[in-house]
Amino acid sequence: MAAMATDTKPSAPVPAGRSAPNSWGMGDGQAIPWEYAPAPESREIVTIRERYGLMIGGREMPASDGATFTTLNPATEEPLAEIARATEADVDTAVRAARQAQSKSWGKLPGRERAKYLFRIARLLQERTREFAVLESIDSGKPIKESRDVDVPLAAAHFWYYAGWADKLDYAFPGRVAKPLGVAAQVIPWNFPLLMLAWKIAPALAAGNTVVLKPASTTPLSALLFAELCREADLPPGVVNIITGPGEIGMALVTHPDVDKVAFTGSTAVGRRIAQGIAGQGKALTLELGGKAANIVFDDAPLDQAVEGIVNGIYFNQGEVCCAGSRLLVQESIADLLIAKLKDRLATIRVGDPLDKNTDVGAINSRAQLDKITELVAAGVAEGAELYQPACDLPERGYFFRPTLFTNVAQSYRIAREEIFGPVLSTITFRTPEEAIEKANNTPYGLSAGIWTDKGSRILMMVKRMRAGVVWANTFNKFDPTSPFGGYKESGYGREGGLHGLQAYVRLEDR
Ligand code: NDP
């Protein structure tokens, strides 16, 4: 790592009695210090218990063998709570509870009644937004302004949206009758714990299915609070079951013989294992896996706007985003100017306490993920890419990583090929639109892409030729519950969100 050059030279002296600010907030040669006062969100609104059990059949219970594991605060490395570590017997109990609820209560309710519960959940989520946001930031490391303004509102929006479909299934698929699949097994990752839960549970319930969901082991708390919210909403017991435990418990869940539908979001490696594990079992399957998105900037793009889109594309949620714009493809004629603007902008990014409302980049979710990012960044340097990191003090404890920008990247480098899942951007240049398309599609993934240009016709031409499930034009990372999301190639298959997301939870029969 000795080869890494960091811009540690502030452009004005530090005022007496104050420590050096994270950044001067201005480009090189400008001397206005730019510091934000601390603005910490209070933790008081959240009660984190010492222990949490499994949430099965509307009841909380310990694991059948009493085993637990610990969830940490990645910003401080402090233990937060002991979580029940489910056994295979617990998986079986949860699937049975879900089956019973599906056949005896939930599956028999008319759509308009199911809708009432979903509306109630949406409203309760909105009422408890601050509580969920603070809890999510503490457990995952994401900045409070993102959990407060993106994760929780979007999670609620998914429940509002799918509540609207619950009594309209007869009109959703013209000429066909939509029937629930039965019991859904859902395994979700740690980058958007509550939001991924909402993406999966809302359409499943709207269509009349019941669910058993396993959150990631580093971020179980928001799913467990959600289980409490389901009780507050008087959801019939067994409709939503939350089991916690390691990957092998996720595998036991998805391969359970009485599961009808499997939905997974996470790494391509695990997605592949799940597809192999359930092959031949006749289960419906959707996989939302990794990505290595190209964010393509043409020479006629509004550059300042593009810089904001690039920053949002890769540094949002510490870059721990499957659709992150992790490859910047920039037209050669504007590359120097764009990189200079980007470096100026990076100097203003604030890294630190996730609960501070001014924080832009919070903590990396786990030690393992921090190690992976560190290893890939070192590989980038070793392979010959040029590294830039803005000057910023990182907290002494916790899993933090500086926003990182690589230039001089060849397509063969690991940082251009592998999903880093961290705040690391790799820049590649191109000369013609044809070359941009070829380079953008030169990846085993196909989840998302961004295009920045003034020309509508070029956007349409590019969109047609990009092998990516979502293509944003002159913006990035925009999500809406009405809009389907999903990938091509090793980014998985099936869609979540919108009518497509509902279809993944129904069996269509002829009228
Ligand atoms: P995983 O794919 O391992 O984890 C995602 C979820 O799957 C977690 O709930 C995990 O449980 C569970 N799981 C793990 N192994 C199995 C298994 N064999 N069968 C069933 N479920 C399983 O992601 P990681 O946390 O290991 O992250 C590794 C890399 O994956 C990241 O660096 C990133 O590149 C990518 N990733 C991509 C995501 C995306 O949204 N596309 C999300 C997360 C990661 P547990 O937490 O208990 O291990």
XYZ file of C-alpha atoms and ligand atoms in Angstrom:
559
model
C 0.000 0.000 0.000
C 3.078 2.243 0.167
C 2.605 3.199 -3.461
C -0.685 4.956 -2.721
C -0.604 8.723 -2.999
C -3.129 10.583 -0.888
C -3.878 14.258 -1.138
C -3.028 15.165 2.436
C -2.024 18.776 1.796
C -4.599 21.231 3.161
C -4.647 24.543 1.389
C -4.855 26.744 4.514
C -3.391 26.487 8.034
C -5.437 24.819 10.745
C -6.921 27.466 13.081
C -5.400 27.448 16.596
C -7.104 25.098 19.020
C -8.851 23.050 16.351
C -7.890 19.759 14.860
C -7.377 19.500 11.123
C -10.736 19.315 9.366
C -11.602 16.333 7.242
C -11.446 18.509 4.193
C -11.223 22.144 3.288
C -14.200 21.655 1.052
C -12.656 23.492 -1.858
C -10.332 22.620 -4.686
C -6.589 22.995 -4.608
C -5.427 26.568 -4.184
C -8.586 27.755 -2.453
C -8.256 28.759 1.153
C -11.727 28.808 2.649
C -11.960 26.235 5.450
C -15.252 24.373 5.289
C -16.196 22.555 8.426
C -19.519 21.225 9.594
C -20.410 21.196 13.271
C -21.242 17.693 14.541
C -24.951 16.934 14.071
C -25.450 13.537 15.690
C -28.867 11.905 15.551
C -29.970 10.722 18.993
C -29.894 6.994 19.701
C -32.567 7.427 22.380
C -35.441 6.577 20.068
C -34.188 3.003 19.686
C -34.173 0.311 22.328
C -31.758 -2.455 21.454
C -32.359 -5.474 23.662
C -29.563 -7.728 24.868
C -31.080 -10.777 23.169
C -33.362 -11.499 20.262
C -35.085 -14.761 19.421
C -36.507 -16.181 16.205
C -39.863 -14.759 15.155
C -41.953 -17.777 14.208
C -45.732 -18.091 14.117
C -46.171 -14.701 15.755
C -44.042 -15.700 18.745
C -40.467 -15.022 19.699
C -38.463 -18.119 20.586
C -34.835 -19.083 21.206
C -33.050 -21.417 18.807
C -33.907 -25.049 19.551
C -30.336 -25.644 20.792
C -30.085 -22.239 22.509
C -27.195 -21.068 20.304
C -26.674 -17.377 19.566
C -24.345 -15.096 17.633
C -23.434 -11.432 18.099
C -24.288 -8.495 15.875
C -21.843 -5.565 16.005
C -21.951 -1.844 15.367
C -19.488 -1.579 12.446
C -18.766 2.077 13.244
C -17.492 1.265 16.745
C -16.949 -2.525 16.695
C -19.068 -2.719 19.857
C -21.414 -5.689 20.300
C -25.048 -4.667 19.975
C -27.036 -7.794 20.799
C -27.079 -11.593 20.943
C -29.171 -13.109 18.171
C -30.671 -16.603 18.069
C -28.797 -18.903 15.687
C -31.509 -21.024 14.073
C -31.098 -24.773 13.570
C -32.515 -26.888 10.738
C -35.300 -27.917 13.132
C -36.154 -24.211 13.578
C -36.237 -23.761 9.800
C -38.737 -26.603 9.653
C -40.863 -25.033 12.400
C -40.856 -21.706 10.559
C -41.839 -23.252 7.208
C -44.639 -25.201 8.902
C -45.921 -21.997 10.548
C -45.852 -20.241 7.179
C -47.645 -23.152 5.464
C -50.357 -23.245 8.091
C -50.915 -19.508 7.897
C -51.037 -19.643 4.099
C -53.580 -22.445 3.933
C -55.705 -21.532 6.961
C -55.778 -17.741 7.150
C -53.789 -15.520 4.773
C -54.445 -17.467 1.560
C -58.178 -17.420 2.285
C -58.471 -13.684 2.893
C -59.929 -11.628 0.052
C -57.415 -9.250 -1.520
C -59.090 -6.186 -0.043
C -58.507 -7.581 3.469
C -54.851 -8.354 2.773
C -54.516 -4.816 1.448
C -55.669 -3.387 4.780
C -52.793 -5.125 6.583
C -50.264 -3.936 4.023
C -51.518 -0.354 4.269
C -51.272 -0.646 8.041
C -47.684 -1.885 7.837
C -46.813 0.977 5.477
C -48.290 3.521 7.836
C -46.587 2.044 10.894
C -43.263 2.106 9.061
C -43.807 5.762 8.305
C -44.767 6.519 11.889
C -41.643 4.744 13.144
C -39.307 6.013 10.407
C -36.817 7.611 12.759
C -36.592 4.531 14.928
C -35.997 2.223 11.963
C -33.519 4.655 10.400
C -31.416 4.965 13.556
C -31.462 1.211 14.140
C -30.494 0.519 10.526
C -27.587 2.953 10.677
C -26.312 1.514 13.961
C -26.450 -2.085 12.749
C -25.278 -1.602 9.144
C -22.989 1.458 9.231
C -24.908 3.404 6.580
C -25.244 7.177 7.034
C -28.390 8.279 8.834
C -29.318 10.681 6.039
C -29.542 7.692 3.689
C -31.439 5.358 6.013
C -33.768 8.251 6.946
C -34.310 9.650 3.436
C -33.925 6.577 1.226
C -34.102 3.158 2.893
C -37.052 3.574 5.231
C -39.249 5.820 3.027
C -38.689 3.498 0.065
C -39.463 0.448 2.208
C -42.767 2.057 3.238
C -43.440 3.024 -0.392
C -43.168 -0.639 -1.427
C -45.834 -1.598 1.091
C -48.084 1.252 -0.075
C -47.587 0.249 -3.688
C -48.200 -3.491 -3.296
C -51.130 -2.856 -0.934
C -52.717 -1.238 -3.971
C -52.322 -4.421 -6.018
C -53.681 -6.847 -3.398
C -57.348 -6.374 -4.402
C -56.621 -5.938 -8.106
C -54.997 -9.252 -8.958
C -57.939 -10.027 -11.266
C -56.972 -7.055 -13.431
C -53.196 -7.278 -13.159
C -52.691 -10.031 -15.734
C -55.425 -9.720 -18.401
C -57.102 -12.986 -19.300
C -55.319 -14.897 -16.542
C -56.169 -15.816 -12.966
C -53.392 -15.050 -10.458
C -53.005 -17.551 -7.611
C -50.461 -17.335 -4.777
C -47.498 -19.681 -4.987
C -47.665 -20.628 -1.295
C -44.675 -20.312 1.042
C -41.807 -18.033 0.019
C -38.255 -18.457 1.378
C -36.403 -15.166 1.204
C -32.721 -14.557 1.913
C -31.489 -10.978 1.950
C -28.119 -9.183 2.219
C -26.702 -6.556 4.547
C -26.410 -3.523 2.284
C -30.113 -2.487 2.394
C -31.541 -4.733 5.118
C -34.985 -3.178 5.592
C -35.416 -2.147 1.970
C -34.585 -5.627 0.657
C -37.019 -7.046 3.181
C -39.717 -4.726 1.825
C -38.892 -5.588 -1.802
C -39.477 -9.225 -0.943
C -42.229 -9.284 1.672
C -44.597 -6.654 0.207
C -45.313 -8.350 -3.173
C -45.337 -11.812 -1.566
C -48.038 -10.834 0.924
C -50.041 -8.818 -1.592
C -50.344 -11.931 -3.764
C -51.472 -14.122 -0.836
C -48.214 -15.910 -0.002
C -46.654 -16.254 3.430
C -42.927 -15.883 4.029
C -39.927 -17.082 5.986
C -37.152 -14.524 5.679
C -33.514 -14.774 6.718
C -31.654 -11.473 7.091
C -27.855 -11.266 6.817
C -26.016 -12.128 10.015
C -24.361 -8.720 10.268
C -27.677 -6.827 9.993
C -30.538 -8.748 11.621
C -31.973 -5.969 13.800
C -34.292 -4.118 11.413
C -35.910 -7.395 10.302
C -36.491 -8.305 13.950
C -38.019 -4.885 14.634
C -40.149 -5.379 11.532
C -41.452 -8.640 13.023
C -42.523 -6.631 16.072
C -44.237 -4.129 13.759
C -46.150 -7.011 12.116
C -47.522 -7.913 15.529
C -48.498 -4.289 16.098
C -50.302 -4.427 12.746
C -52.174 -7.549 13.975
C -50.903 -9.560 11.052
C -52.128 -13.151 11.522
C -49.446 -15.355 13.146
C -47.187 -17.197 10.708
C -47.680 -14.840 7.751
C -44.217 -13.300 8.292
C -41.556 -15.420 10.009
C -37.996 -14.186 10.580
C -35.216 -16.666 11.223
C -31.631 -15.638 11.917
C -28.465 -17.651 11.420
C -25.542 -18.233 9.066
C -25.490 -18.999 5.344
C -26.050 -22.721 5.888
C -29.378 -21.897 7.525
C -30.213 -19.845 4.452
C -29.470 -22.932 2.389
C -31.579 -25.155 4.658
C -34.425 -22.679 4.230
C -34.358 -22.402 0.444
C -34.002 -26.165 -0.042
C -36.767 -27.036 2.435
C -39.172 -29.329 0.547
C -42.291 -27.386 1.580
C -41.103 -24.064 0.145
C -42.713 -23.025 -3.160
C -40.779 -19.901 -4.052
C -37.227 -18.725 -3.390
C -36.069 -15.119 -3.612
C -32.438 -14.248 -2.995
C -30.377 -11.062 -3.106
C -26.643 -11.274 -2.528
C -23.432 -12.441 -4.133
C -23.313 -14.253 -7.458
C -21.399 -17.113 -5.820
C -24.160 -17.810 -3.293
C -26.861 -17.239 -5.919
C -25.275 -19.932 -8.044
C -25.133 -22.317 -5.067
C -28.804 -21.694 -4.338
C -29.779 -22.323 -7.970
C -27.863 -25.607 -7.861
C -29.284 -26.507 -4.440
C -32.916 -26.214 -5.506
C -32.491 -27.518 -9.068
C -35.161 -30.085 -9.846
C -37.342 -29.143 -6.862
C -39.850 -27.254 -9.017
C -39.578 -24.049 -7.008
C -39.987 -20.598 -8.518
C -36.723 -18.653 -8.210
C -35.615 -15.030 -8.514
C -31.970 -14.087 -8.055
C -30.746 -10.524 -7.679
C -26.962 -10.734 -7.655
C -23.864 -8.632 -8.159
C -22.974 -5.914 -10.637
C -20.152 -3.883 -12.151
C -22.064 -1.017 -13.709
C -20.615 1.379 -16.256
C -21.406 5.045 -15.717
C -20.698 6.529 -19.165
C -19.955 10.228 -19.613
C -19.887 11.695 -23.142
C -18.148 14.932 -24.063
C -21.466 16.807 -24.413
C -22.683 15.878 -20.917
C -23.485 18.518 -18.284
C -20.279 17.858 -16.383
C -21.124 19.296 -12.973
C -24.361 17.346 -12.950
C -22.467 14.248 -14.085
C -19.992 14.666 -11.225
C -22.893 14.576 -8.745
C -24.267 11.488 -10.483
C -20.884 9.773 -10.406
C -20.454 10.540 -6.698
C -23.969 9.335 -5.937
C -23.395 6.311 -8.153
C -20.359 4.982 -6.328
C -20.117 6.573 -2.870
C -23.800 6.204 -1.901
C -24.022 3.598 0.884
C -20.180 3.289 0.880
C -20.439 1.780 -2.603
C -22.026 -1.311 -1.050
C -24.697 -1.310 -3.731
C -25.252 -4.046 -6.296
C -26.069 -1.474 -8.990
C -23.258 0.953 -7.989
C -21.669 2.834 -10.880
C -18.271 1.351 -10.089
C -16.756 1.779 -13.572
C -16.567 5.358 -14.834
C -16.321 5.354 -18.617
C -15.364 8.840 -19.736
C -14.820 10.176 -23.247
C -11.109 10.841 -23.696
C -11.463 14.496 -24.745
C -13.023 15.508 -21.401
C -11.301 12.993 -19.126
C -8.789 15.420 -17.565
C -11.431 18.042 -16.848
C -13.899 15.561 -15.431
C -11.306 13.902 -13.197
C -10.180 17.317 -11.900
C -13.776 18.213 -11.042
C -14.297 14.836 -9.439
C -11.213 15.228 -7.248
C -12.447 18.634 -6.092
C -15.797 17.123 -5.254
C -14.218 14.186 -3.411
C -12.447 16.637 -1.126
C -15.850 17.682 0.246
C -17.111 14.184 1.070
C -17.422 13.614 4.786
C -16.553 10.152 6.062
C -17.340 9.174 9.635
C -20.018 8.554 12.244
C -23.051 7.056 10.474
C -25.342 8.750 12.990
C -24.054 12.237 12.135
C -26.547 13.895 9.796
C -23.695 15.455 7.801
C -21.937 12.174 7.081
C -21.806 11.169 3.420
C -19.871 7.900 3.728
C -20.387 5.810 6.847
C -18.812 2.558 8.043
C -18.146 -0.490 5.906
C -20.517 -3.213 7.030
C -18.036 -5.733 8.406
C -14.366 -6.496 8.930
C -14.589 -9.133 6.170
C -15.952 -6.598 3.689
C -13.323 -4.013 4.684
C -10.608 -6.626 4.122
C -12.039 -7.438 0.694
C -12.055 -3.765 -0.335
C -8.524 -3.251 0.996
C -7.282 -6.287 -0.904
C -8.834 -5.206 -4.199
C -7.542 -1.642 -3.866
C -4.042 -2.989 -3.232
C -4.443 -5.190 -6.322
C -5.382 -2.082 -8.348
C -2.209 -0.315 -7.266
C -0.086 -3.413 -7.880
C -1.527 -3.827 -11.387
C -0.568 -0.260 -12.261
C -3.648 1.931 -11.751
C -3.182 5.418 -10.311
C -4.877 5.903 -6.964
C -6.368 9.092 -5.541
C -7.908 9.451 -2.092
C -8.915 12.795 -0.591
C -7.408 13.864 2.712
C -9.724 12.890 5.527
C -9.305 11.660 9.084
C -10.918 8.297 9.610
C -12.305 7.430 13.043
C -9.839 5.423 15.104
C -12.245 2.546 15.658
C -14.665 0.952 13.281
C -14.522 -0.216 9.677
C -13.919 2.858 7.532
C -12.452 3.291 4.065
C -11.563 6.485 2.203
C -13.476 7.331 -0.970
C -11.139 6.092 -3.678
C -10.704 7.037 -7.322
C -8.566 5.055 -9.736
C -7.385 6.393 -13.095
C -5.263 4.676 -15.749
C -7.266 1.514 -15.333
C -7.048 -1.234 -17.943
C -10.070 -3.417 -18.504
C -8.095 -6.474 -17.476
C -7.390 -5.181 -13.954
C -9.271 -6.833 -11.125
C -10.668 -3.451 -10.028
C -12.326 -3.168 -13.455
C -13.715 -6.687 -13.473
C -14.648 -7.705 -9.931
C -17.447 -6.372 -7.776
C -15.588 -4.483 -5.038
C -18.698 -3.449 -3.090
C -16.951 -0.472 -1.556
C -16.313 3.260 -2.195
C -13.915 2.599 -5.054
C -14.311 3.994 -8.563
C -12.290 2.744 -11.546
C -11.948 5.119 -14.501
C -11.581 3.909 -18.079
C -11.543 6.171 -21.146
C -13.143 5.710 -24.569
C -13.189 7.613 -27.861
C -16.357 6.600 -29.719
C -19.858 5.521 -28.662
C -19.124 2.120 -30.191
C -16.089 1.699 -27.950
C -18.114 2.837 -24.922
C -20.768 0.186 -25.589
C -18.176 -2.519 -26.066
C -16.360 -1.648 -22.848
C -19.553 -1.182 -20.838
C -20.828 -4.616 -21.873
C -17.451 -6.248 -21.321
C -18.401 -7.745 -17.954
C -20.041 -10.951 -16.777
C -22.587 -8.791 -14.935
C -25.543 -6.857 -16.359
C -27.464 -5.112 -13.603
C -27.340 -1.385 -14.292
C -25.676 1.401 -16.269
C -25.673 5.187 -16.518
C -25.413 7.471 -19.557
C -24.572 11.167 -19.439
C -25.109 13.092 -22.657
C -27.037 16.057 -24.021
C -28.452 14.050 -26.930
C -31.750 12.213 -26.526
C -31.090 10.168 -29.662
C -27.787 8.955 -28.237
C -29.502 7.923 -25.007
C -32.029 5.849 -26.959
C -29.317 4.285 -29.112
C -27.215 3.393 -26.061
C -30.122 2.041 -24.012
C -30.947 -0.396 -26.804
C -27.436 -1.767 -26.874
C -26.551 -1.897 -23.178
C -26.846 -5.349 -21.629
C -28.110 -4.026 -18.303
C -31.435 -4.449 -16.524
C -31.666 -0.780 -15.557
C -30.171 2.112 -17.535
C -30.319 5.588 -15.997
C -29.927 8.608 -18.270
C -28.460 11.817 -16.826
C -29.111 10.507 -13.339
C -28.138 7.468 -11.252
C -29.445 5.269 -8.447
C -33.074 6.289 -8.764
C -35.536 3.777 -7.382
C -39.294 3.577 -7.354
C -41.602 0.769 -6.253
C -43.474 0.904 -9.565
C -40.329 0.262 -11.565
C -38.962 -3.257 -12.088
C -35.338 -3.935 -11.129
C -33.133 -6.900 -11.989
C -30.288 -8.127 -14.125
C -28.880 -9.990 -17.075
C -26.139 -12.612 -17.138
C -24.406 -13.141 -13.771
C -26.475 -10.375 -12.177
C -29.303 -12.870 -11.867
C -32.793 -13.318 -13.226
C -36.330 -12.294 -12.453
C -37.465 -8.789 -11.579
C -38.422 -7.114 -8.330
C -40.627 -4.022 -8.136
C -43.598 -3.013 -10.228
C -46.020 -5.451 -11.828
C -43.077 -7.686 -12.790
C -42.245 -8.005 -9.084
C -45.820 -9.061 -8.355
C -45.771 -11.646 -11.136
C -42.805 -13.349 -9.455
C -45.145 -14.292 -6.584
C -48.140 -15.655 -8.510
C -49.063 -18.676 -10.565
C -50.992 -17.617 -13.650
C -53.828 -19.890 -14.760
C -56.253 -19.646 -17.653
C -59.631 -18.152 -16.843
P -23.638 -13.367 0.582
O -24.182 -13.580 -0.757
O -22.820 -14.438 1.212
O -24.814 -13.036 1.637
C -26.121 -12.643 1.293
C -27.128 -13.443 2.122
O -27.040 -14.832 1.790
C -26.905 -13.366 3.628
O -28.158 -13.433 4.281
C -26.112 -14.628 3.886
O -26.180 -15.063 5.226
C -26.804 -15.606 2.966
N -26.012 -16.768 2.601
C -24.664 -16.923 2.637
N -24.322 -18.143 2.191
C -25.472 -18.782 1.863
C -25.777 -20.058 1.346
N -24.829 -20.951 1.050
N -27.061 -20.381 1.122
C -28.047 -19.506 1.389
N -27.817 -18.273 1.894
C -26.545 -17.901 2.120
O -22.810 -12.033 0.572
P -21.573 -11.666 1.525
O -22.134 -11.052 2.720
O -20.648 -12.811 1.747
O -20.821 -10.618 0.617
C -19.831 -11.078 -0.306
C -19.897 -10.275 -1.560
O -21.151 -10.460 -2.171
C -19.805 -8.773 -1.358
O -18.489 -8.365 -1.263
C -20.479 -8.267 -2.586
O -19.586 -8.238 -3.652
C -21.543 -9.301 -2.854
N -22.868 -8.884 -2.364
C -23.762 -8.471 -3.268
C -24.991 -8.035 -2.853
C -26.005 -7.556 -3.819
O -26.940 -6.882 -3.427
N -25.898 -7.903 -5.070
C -25.353 -7.974 -1.441
C -24.345 -8.495 -0.552
C -23.152 -8.904 -1.025
P -25.052 -14.616 6.276
O -25.102 -13.135 6.343
O -25.497 -15.272 7.507
O -23.750 -15.129 5.732
